[in-house]
Coordinates of C-alpha atoms and ligand atoms in Angstrom, one line a residue:
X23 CA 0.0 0.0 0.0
X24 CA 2.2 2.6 -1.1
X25 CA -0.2 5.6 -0.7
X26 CA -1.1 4.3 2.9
X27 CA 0.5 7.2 4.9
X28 CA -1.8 9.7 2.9
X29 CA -5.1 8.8 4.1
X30 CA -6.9 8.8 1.2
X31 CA -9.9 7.1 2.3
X32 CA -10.1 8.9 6.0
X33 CA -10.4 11.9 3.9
X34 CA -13.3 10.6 1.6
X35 CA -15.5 9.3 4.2
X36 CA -14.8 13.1 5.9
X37 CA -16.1 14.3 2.9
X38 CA -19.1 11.9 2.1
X39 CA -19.7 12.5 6.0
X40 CA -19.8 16.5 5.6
X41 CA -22.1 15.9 2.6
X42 CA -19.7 18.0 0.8
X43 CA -18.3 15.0 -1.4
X44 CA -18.2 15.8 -5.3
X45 CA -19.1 13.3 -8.6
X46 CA -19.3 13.9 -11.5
X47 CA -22.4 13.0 -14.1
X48 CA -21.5 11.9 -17.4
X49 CA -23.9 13.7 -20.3
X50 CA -24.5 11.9 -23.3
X51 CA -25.5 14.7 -25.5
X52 CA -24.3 17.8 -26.8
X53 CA -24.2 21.2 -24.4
X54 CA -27.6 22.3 -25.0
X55 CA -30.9 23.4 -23.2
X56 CA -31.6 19.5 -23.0
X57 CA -29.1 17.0 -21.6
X58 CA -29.2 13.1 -22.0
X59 CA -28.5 11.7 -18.7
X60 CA -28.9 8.2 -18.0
X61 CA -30.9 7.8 -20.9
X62 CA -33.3 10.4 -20.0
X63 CA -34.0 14.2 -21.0
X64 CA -33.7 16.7 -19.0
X65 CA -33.8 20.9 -18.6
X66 CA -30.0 22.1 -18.0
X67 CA -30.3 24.8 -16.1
X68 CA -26.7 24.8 -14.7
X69 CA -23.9 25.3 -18.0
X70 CA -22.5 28.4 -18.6
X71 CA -23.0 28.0 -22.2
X72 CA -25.1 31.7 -21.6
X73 CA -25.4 32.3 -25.6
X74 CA -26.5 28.8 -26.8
X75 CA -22.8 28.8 -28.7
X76 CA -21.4 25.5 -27.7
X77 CA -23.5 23.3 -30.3
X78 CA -24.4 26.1 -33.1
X79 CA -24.0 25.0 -36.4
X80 CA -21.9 28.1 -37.7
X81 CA -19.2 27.6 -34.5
X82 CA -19.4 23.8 -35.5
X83 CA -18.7 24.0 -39.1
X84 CA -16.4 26.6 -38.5
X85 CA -14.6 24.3 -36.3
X86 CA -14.8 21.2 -38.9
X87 CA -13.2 23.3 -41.9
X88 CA -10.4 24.4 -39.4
X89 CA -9.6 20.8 -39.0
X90 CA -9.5 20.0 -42.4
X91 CA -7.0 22.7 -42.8
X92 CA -4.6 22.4 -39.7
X93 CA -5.4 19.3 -38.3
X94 CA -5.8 18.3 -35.0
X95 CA -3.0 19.3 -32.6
X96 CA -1.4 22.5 -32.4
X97 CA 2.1 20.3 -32.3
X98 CA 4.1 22.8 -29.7
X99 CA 3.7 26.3 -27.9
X100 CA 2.9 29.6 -29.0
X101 CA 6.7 30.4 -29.1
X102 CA 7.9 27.2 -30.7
X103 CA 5.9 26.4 -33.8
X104 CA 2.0 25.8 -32.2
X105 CA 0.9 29.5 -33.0
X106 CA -1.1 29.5 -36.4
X107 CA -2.7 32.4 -38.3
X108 CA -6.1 31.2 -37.0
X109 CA -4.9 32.1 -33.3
X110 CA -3.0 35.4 -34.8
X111 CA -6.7 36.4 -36.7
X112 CA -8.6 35.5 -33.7
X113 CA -6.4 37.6 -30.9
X114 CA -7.1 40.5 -33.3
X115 CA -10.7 40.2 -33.5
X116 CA -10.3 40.0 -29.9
X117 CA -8.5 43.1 -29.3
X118 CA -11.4 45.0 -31.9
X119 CA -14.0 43.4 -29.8
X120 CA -12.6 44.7 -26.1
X121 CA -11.5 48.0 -27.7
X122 CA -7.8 46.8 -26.1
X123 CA -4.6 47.2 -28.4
X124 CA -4.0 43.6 -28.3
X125 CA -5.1 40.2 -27.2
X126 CA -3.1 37.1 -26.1
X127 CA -4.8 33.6 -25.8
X128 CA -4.3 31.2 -23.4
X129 CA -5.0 27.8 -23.3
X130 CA -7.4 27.7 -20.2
X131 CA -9.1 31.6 -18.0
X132 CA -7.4 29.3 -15.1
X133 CA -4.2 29.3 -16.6
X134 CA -4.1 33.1 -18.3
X135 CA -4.7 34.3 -14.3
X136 CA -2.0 32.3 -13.2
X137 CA -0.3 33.5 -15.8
X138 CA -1.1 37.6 -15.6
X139 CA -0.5 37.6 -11.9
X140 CA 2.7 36.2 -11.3
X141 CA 4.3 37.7 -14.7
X142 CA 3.4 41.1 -12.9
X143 CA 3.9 40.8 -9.7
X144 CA 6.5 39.7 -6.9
X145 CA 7.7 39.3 -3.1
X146 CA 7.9 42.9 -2.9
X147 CA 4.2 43.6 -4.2
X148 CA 1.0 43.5 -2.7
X149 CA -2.5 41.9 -4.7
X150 CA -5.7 42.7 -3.4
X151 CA -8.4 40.6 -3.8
X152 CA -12.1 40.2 -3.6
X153 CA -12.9 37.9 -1.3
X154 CA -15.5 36.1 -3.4
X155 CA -12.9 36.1 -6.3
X156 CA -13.0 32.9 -8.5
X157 CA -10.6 30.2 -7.0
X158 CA -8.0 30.8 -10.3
X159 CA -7.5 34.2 -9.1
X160 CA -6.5 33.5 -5.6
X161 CA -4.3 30.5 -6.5
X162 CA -2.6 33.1 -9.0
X163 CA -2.0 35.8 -6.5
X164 CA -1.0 32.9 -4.0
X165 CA 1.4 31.5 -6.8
X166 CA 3.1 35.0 -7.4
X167 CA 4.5 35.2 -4.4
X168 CA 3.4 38.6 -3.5
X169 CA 1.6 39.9 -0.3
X170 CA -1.5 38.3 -0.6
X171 CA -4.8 40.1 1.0
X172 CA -8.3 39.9 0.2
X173 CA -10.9 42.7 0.5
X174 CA -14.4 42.3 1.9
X175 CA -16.8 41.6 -1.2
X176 CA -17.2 44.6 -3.3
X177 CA -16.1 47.1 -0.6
X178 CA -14.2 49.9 -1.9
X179 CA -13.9 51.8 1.1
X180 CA -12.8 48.4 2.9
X181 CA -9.9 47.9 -0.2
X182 CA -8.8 51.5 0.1
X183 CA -8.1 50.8 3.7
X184 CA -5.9 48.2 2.7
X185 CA -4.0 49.5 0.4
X186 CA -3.2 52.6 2.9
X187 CA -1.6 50.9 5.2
X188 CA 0.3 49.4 3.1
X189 CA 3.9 50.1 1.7
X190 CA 4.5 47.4 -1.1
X191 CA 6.1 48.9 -4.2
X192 CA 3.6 47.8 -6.7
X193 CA -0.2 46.8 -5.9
X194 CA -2.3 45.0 -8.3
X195 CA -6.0 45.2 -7.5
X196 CA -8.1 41.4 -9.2
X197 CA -11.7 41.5 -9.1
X198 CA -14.4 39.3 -11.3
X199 CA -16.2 41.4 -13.2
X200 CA -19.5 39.4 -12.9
X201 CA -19.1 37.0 -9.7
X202 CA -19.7 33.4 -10.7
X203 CA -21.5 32.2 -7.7
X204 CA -23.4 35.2 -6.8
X205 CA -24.2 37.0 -10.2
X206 CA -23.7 40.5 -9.0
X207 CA -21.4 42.6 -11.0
X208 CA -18.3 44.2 -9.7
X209 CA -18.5 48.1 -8.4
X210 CA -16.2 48.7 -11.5
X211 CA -15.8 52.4 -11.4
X212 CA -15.4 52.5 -7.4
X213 CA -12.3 49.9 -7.7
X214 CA -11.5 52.6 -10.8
X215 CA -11.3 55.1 -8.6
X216 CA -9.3 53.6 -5.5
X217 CA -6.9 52.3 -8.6
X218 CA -6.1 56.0 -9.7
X219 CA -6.0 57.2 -6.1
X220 CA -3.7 54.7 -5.6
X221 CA -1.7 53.9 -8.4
X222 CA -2.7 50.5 -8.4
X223 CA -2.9 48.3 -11.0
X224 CA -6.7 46.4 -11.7
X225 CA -7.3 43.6 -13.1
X226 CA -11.3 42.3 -13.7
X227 CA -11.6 38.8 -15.2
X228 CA -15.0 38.5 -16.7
X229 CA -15.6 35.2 -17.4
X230 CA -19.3 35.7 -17.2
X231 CA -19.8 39.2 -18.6
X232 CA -18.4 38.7 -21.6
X233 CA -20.6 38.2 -24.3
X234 CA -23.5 38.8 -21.8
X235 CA -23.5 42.3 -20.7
X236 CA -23.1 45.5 -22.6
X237 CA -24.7 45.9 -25.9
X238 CA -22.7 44.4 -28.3
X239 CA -21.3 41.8 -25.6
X240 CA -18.4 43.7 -24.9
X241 CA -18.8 42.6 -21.1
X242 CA -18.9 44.4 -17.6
X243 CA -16.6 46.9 -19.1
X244 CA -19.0 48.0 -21.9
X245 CA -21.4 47.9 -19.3
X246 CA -20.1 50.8 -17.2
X247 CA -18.0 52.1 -20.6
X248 CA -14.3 51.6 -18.8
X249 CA -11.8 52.0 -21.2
X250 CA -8.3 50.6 -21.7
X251 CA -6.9 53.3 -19.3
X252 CA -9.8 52.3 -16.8
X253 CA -9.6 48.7 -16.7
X254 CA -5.9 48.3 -17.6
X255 CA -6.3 44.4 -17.5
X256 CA -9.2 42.6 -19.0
X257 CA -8.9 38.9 -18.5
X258 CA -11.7 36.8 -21.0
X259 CA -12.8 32.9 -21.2
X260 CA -14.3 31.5 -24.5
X261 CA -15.8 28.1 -22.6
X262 CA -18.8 30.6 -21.3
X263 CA -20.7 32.5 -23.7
X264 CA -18.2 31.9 -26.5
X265 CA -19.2 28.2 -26.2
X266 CA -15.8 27.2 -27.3
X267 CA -12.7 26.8 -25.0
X268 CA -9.5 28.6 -23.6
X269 CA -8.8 32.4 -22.4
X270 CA -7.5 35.5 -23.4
X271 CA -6.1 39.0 -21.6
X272 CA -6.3 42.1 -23.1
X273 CA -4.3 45.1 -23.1
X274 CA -1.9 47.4 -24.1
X275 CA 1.1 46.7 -26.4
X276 CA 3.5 46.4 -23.6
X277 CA 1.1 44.2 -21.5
X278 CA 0.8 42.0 -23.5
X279 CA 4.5 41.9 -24.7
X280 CA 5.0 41.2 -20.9
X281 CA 3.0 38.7 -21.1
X282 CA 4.8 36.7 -24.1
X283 CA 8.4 36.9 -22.2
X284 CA 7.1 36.2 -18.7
X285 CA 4.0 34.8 -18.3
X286 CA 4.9 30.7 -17.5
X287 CA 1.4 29.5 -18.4
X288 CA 1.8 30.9 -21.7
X289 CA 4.9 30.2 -21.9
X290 CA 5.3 26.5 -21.1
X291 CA 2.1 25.2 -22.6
X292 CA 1.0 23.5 -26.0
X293 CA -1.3 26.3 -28.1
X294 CA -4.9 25.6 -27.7
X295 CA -6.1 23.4 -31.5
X296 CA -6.2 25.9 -34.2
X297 CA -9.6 24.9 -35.0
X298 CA -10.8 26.0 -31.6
X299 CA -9.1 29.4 -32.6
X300 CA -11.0 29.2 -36.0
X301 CA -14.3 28.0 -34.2
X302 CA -13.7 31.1 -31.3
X303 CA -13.7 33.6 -34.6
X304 CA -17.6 31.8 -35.5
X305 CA -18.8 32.6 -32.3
X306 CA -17.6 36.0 -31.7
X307 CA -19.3 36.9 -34.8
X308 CA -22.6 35.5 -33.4
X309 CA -22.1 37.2 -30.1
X310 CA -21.5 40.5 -32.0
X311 CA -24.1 40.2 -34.4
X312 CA -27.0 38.5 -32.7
X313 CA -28.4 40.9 -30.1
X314 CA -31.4 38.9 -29.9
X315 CA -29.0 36.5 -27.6
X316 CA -28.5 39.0 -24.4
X317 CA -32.4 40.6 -25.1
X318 CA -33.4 36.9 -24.8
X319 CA -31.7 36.3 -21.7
X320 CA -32.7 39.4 -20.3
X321 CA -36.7 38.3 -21.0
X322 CA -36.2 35.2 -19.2
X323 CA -34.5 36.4 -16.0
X324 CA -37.4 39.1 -15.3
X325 CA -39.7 35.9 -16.1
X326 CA -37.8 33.6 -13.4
X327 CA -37.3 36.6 -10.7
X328 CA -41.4 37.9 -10.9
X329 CA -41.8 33.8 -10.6
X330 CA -39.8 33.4 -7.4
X331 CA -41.1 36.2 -5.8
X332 CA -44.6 35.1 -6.4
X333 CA -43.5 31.7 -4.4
X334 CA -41.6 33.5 -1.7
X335 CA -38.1 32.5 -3.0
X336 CA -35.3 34.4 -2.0
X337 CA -32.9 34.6 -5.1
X338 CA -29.4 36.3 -4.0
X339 CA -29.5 39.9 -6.0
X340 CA -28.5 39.7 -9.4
X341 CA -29.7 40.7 -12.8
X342 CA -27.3 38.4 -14.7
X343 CA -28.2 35.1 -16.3
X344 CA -26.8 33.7 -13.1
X345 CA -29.2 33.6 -10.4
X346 CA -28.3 31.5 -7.3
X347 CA -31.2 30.4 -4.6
X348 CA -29.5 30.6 -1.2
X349 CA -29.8 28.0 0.6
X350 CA -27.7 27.4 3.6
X351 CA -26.5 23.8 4.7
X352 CA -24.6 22.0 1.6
X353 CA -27.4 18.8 3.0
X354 CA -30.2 20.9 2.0
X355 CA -29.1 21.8 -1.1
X356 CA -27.8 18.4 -2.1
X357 CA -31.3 17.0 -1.7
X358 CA -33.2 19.8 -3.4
X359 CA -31.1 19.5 -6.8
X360 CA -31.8 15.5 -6.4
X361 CA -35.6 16.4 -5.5
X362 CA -35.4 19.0 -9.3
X363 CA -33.4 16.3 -11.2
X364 CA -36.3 13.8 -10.5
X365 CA -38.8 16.3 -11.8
X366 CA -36.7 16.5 -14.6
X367 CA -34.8 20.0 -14.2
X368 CA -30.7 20.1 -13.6
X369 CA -30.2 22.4 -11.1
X370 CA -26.3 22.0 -9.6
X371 CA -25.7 22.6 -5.6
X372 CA -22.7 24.7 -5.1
X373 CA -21.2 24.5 -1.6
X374 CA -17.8 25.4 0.1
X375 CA -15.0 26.2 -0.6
X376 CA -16.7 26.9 -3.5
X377 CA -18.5 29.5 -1.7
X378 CA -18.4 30.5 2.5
X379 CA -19.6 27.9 4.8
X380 CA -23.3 28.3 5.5
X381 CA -23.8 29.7 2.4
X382 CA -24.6 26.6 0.0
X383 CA -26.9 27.4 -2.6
X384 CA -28.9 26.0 -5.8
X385 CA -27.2 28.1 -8.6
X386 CA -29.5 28.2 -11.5
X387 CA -28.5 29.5 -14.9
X388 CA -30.0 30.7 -18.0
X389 CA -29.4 30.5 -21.8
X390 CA -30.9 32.5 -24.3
X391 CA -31.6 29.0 -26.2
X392 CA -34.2 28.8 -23.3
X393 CA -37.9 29.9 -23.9
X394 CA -40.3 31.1 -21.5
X395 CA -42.2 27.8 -21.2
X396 CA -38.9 26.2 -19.8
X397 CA -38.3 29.0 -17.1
X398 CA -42.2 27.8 -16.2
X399 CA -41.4 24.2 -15.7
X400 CA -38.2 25.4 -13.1
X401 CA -40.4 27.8 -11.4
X402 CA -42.8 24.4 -11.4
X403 CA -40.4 22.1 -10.4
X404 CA -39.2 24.8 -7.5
X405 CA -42.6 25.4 -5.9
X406 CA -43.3 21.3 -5.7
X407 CA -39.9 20.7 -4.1
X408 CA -40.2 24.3 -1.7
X409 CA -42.8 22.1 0.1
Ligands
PLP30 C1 -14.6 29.7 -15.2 C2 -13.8 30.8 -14.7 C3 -12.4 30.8 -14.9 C4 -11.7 29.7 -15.5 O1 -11.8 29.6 -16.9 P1 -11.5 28.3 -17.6 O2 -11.3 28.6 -19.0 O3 -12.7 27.4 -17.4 O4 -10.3 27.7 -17.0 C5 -11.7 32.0 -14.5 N1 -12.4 33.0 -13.9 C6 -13.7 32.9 -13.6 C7 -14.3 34.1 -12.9 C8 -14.5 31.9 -14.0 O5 -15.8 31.8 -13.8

């Protein structure tokens, strides 16, 4: 027994015992509204596939001709021989998009804020963090080596504090943009503000804005119109509303030249396939030209909030297509996403670390590919298992 002295199964029975032990449920289907599972349909209501992307025909075909013409793997990294002009063209359809000078992708948004934060900073810095930051953004300010502190949830006054007392010689300020287990937005132009009082960097990874908010999907910074000079470092996924996978940052020239010579999870990984690239370029154009997509959304989470208030839920306070139901003790919510599942809806309980202890909730999730009659059946499905 070679792994004996690591207690591998004490800790899974703590786990199973604490209710907080994860599995994993294998979908025999495309991303889509409708999952197979086990055999049988049912409502997703739990991807982040916000736009309907993942399974359109234009980002699939896109995809398939891209194979056809670079094959398969990318062969090496970006520096070596894995960076293709189907990468270059999409980085600079990124860059148009974000109104940044450039783009850079990365292969995962866990890897690009692993990457941005330690390239920037080290042991003589300081990174401020939201405390309901995504987990990639703590482990990358934890990785860097810097002086790592997190502010109270979207508390400028509480940051600025902070970063008084402190006397590091650079500060880089990380925020989410939208908050993935909440759905709230970031205070963008408060952090803006303590940033220039400050001369702090910021950095605001919006995994979930991007494509969602603003009008042509430009994300939380659209949103509250923050420029380059604003929001210095704009951190993007493309496994969200893109429907595709990997990252990218954008920014300035220099940034992002940074970024080539220093950043180690750019640096030290095989490209992303080409025909992701290539299938990334479909989507964008969809995100840009369909407005229909964020309109939709925005229909059916007015639809699902008047619902919930009319059966005395208490949704958390968001107007994104992420709407969690609070729930409390990770039990509770466990047995209420089995109780939805059996009624047919997939609703996934989120509970710590994932979020604070005593704050395990049913995070429900909308896509514009939904119509109103599905947002009916959750709001069904909720009041029968609410009793
Ligand atoms: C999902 C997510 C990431 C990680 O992106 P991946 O491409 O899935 O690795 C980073 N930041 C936030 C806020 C996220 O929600």
């Amino acid at each position: 027994m070679s792994l004996s002295a690591f207690s591998l199964s004490t800790t899974l029975n703590h786990l199973k015992q604490q209710d907080l032990y994860r599995s994993r449920r294998v979908i025999d289907s495309p991303q889509g509204i409708e999952l197979i599972l086990n055999g049988k349909k049912v409502l997703n209501f739990c991807s982040n596939d916000y736009l309907g992307l993942a399974n359109h025909p234009n980002v699939i075909a896109a995809f398939k001709q891209a194979v056809d013409k670079y094959g398969v793997g990318s062969g090496a990294a970006h520096l070596i021989c894995g960076h293709s002009t189907a990468h270059h063209a999409l980085e600079e359809e990124l860059a148009a998009f974000t109104g940044r000078d450039r783009a850079l992708l990365f292969s995962t948004g866990y890897m690009a804020n692993m990457g941005v934060i330690s390239a920037l900073l080290d042991k003589n810095d300081l990174v401020l963090e939201d405390k309901l930051n995504h987990a990639s953004l703590l482990d990358g300010g934890l990785l860097s080596g810097a002086i790592f502190k997190r502010y109270l949830h979207a508390d400028s006054e509480n940051l600025q504090a902070k970063i008084s007392q402190s006397t590091a010689k650079k500060t880089l300020i990380v925020s989410d943009g939208v908050f993935s287990m909440d759905g709230d937005l970031a205070p963008l132009a408060e952090l803006i503000a303590v940033a220039n009082n400050s001369q702090a960097g910021l950095m605001i990874d919006d995994a979930h804005g991007l494509g969602v908010l603003g009008k042509t999907g430009g994300g939380v910074v659209e949103h509250f119109s923050c420029s380059q000079n604003d929001a210095p470092i704009l951190v993007g996924t493309l496994g969200k509303a893109f429907g595709t996978a990997g990252a990218f940052v954008a920014g300035s020239e220099e940034l992002i030249e940074i970024l080539i010579q220093k950043s180690r999870t750019y640096i030290y990984t095989t490209a992303m396939p080409a025909a992701i690239a290539e299938a990334t370029r479909a989507s964008l154009q969809l995100i840009i030209a369909e407005d229909w997509r964020r309109e939709k959304l925005t229909a059916l989470v007015k639809q699902f909030r008047a619902g919930a208030a009319q059966l005395g839920l208490v949704l958390m306070d968001s107007d994104t297509p992420i709407q969690p139901l609070l729930i409390g003790e990770s039990q509770q919510a466990m047995l209420l996403s089995q109780k939805l599942l059996e009624l047919g809806c997939l609703v996934s309980a989120i509970r710590p670390p994932t979020v604070p202890q005593g704050k395990a909730r049913l995070r429900v999730t909308f896509s514009a590919n939904h119509q109103a009659s599905d947002v009916d059946f959750l709001l069904s499905a909720l009041e029968k298992v609410a009793k």
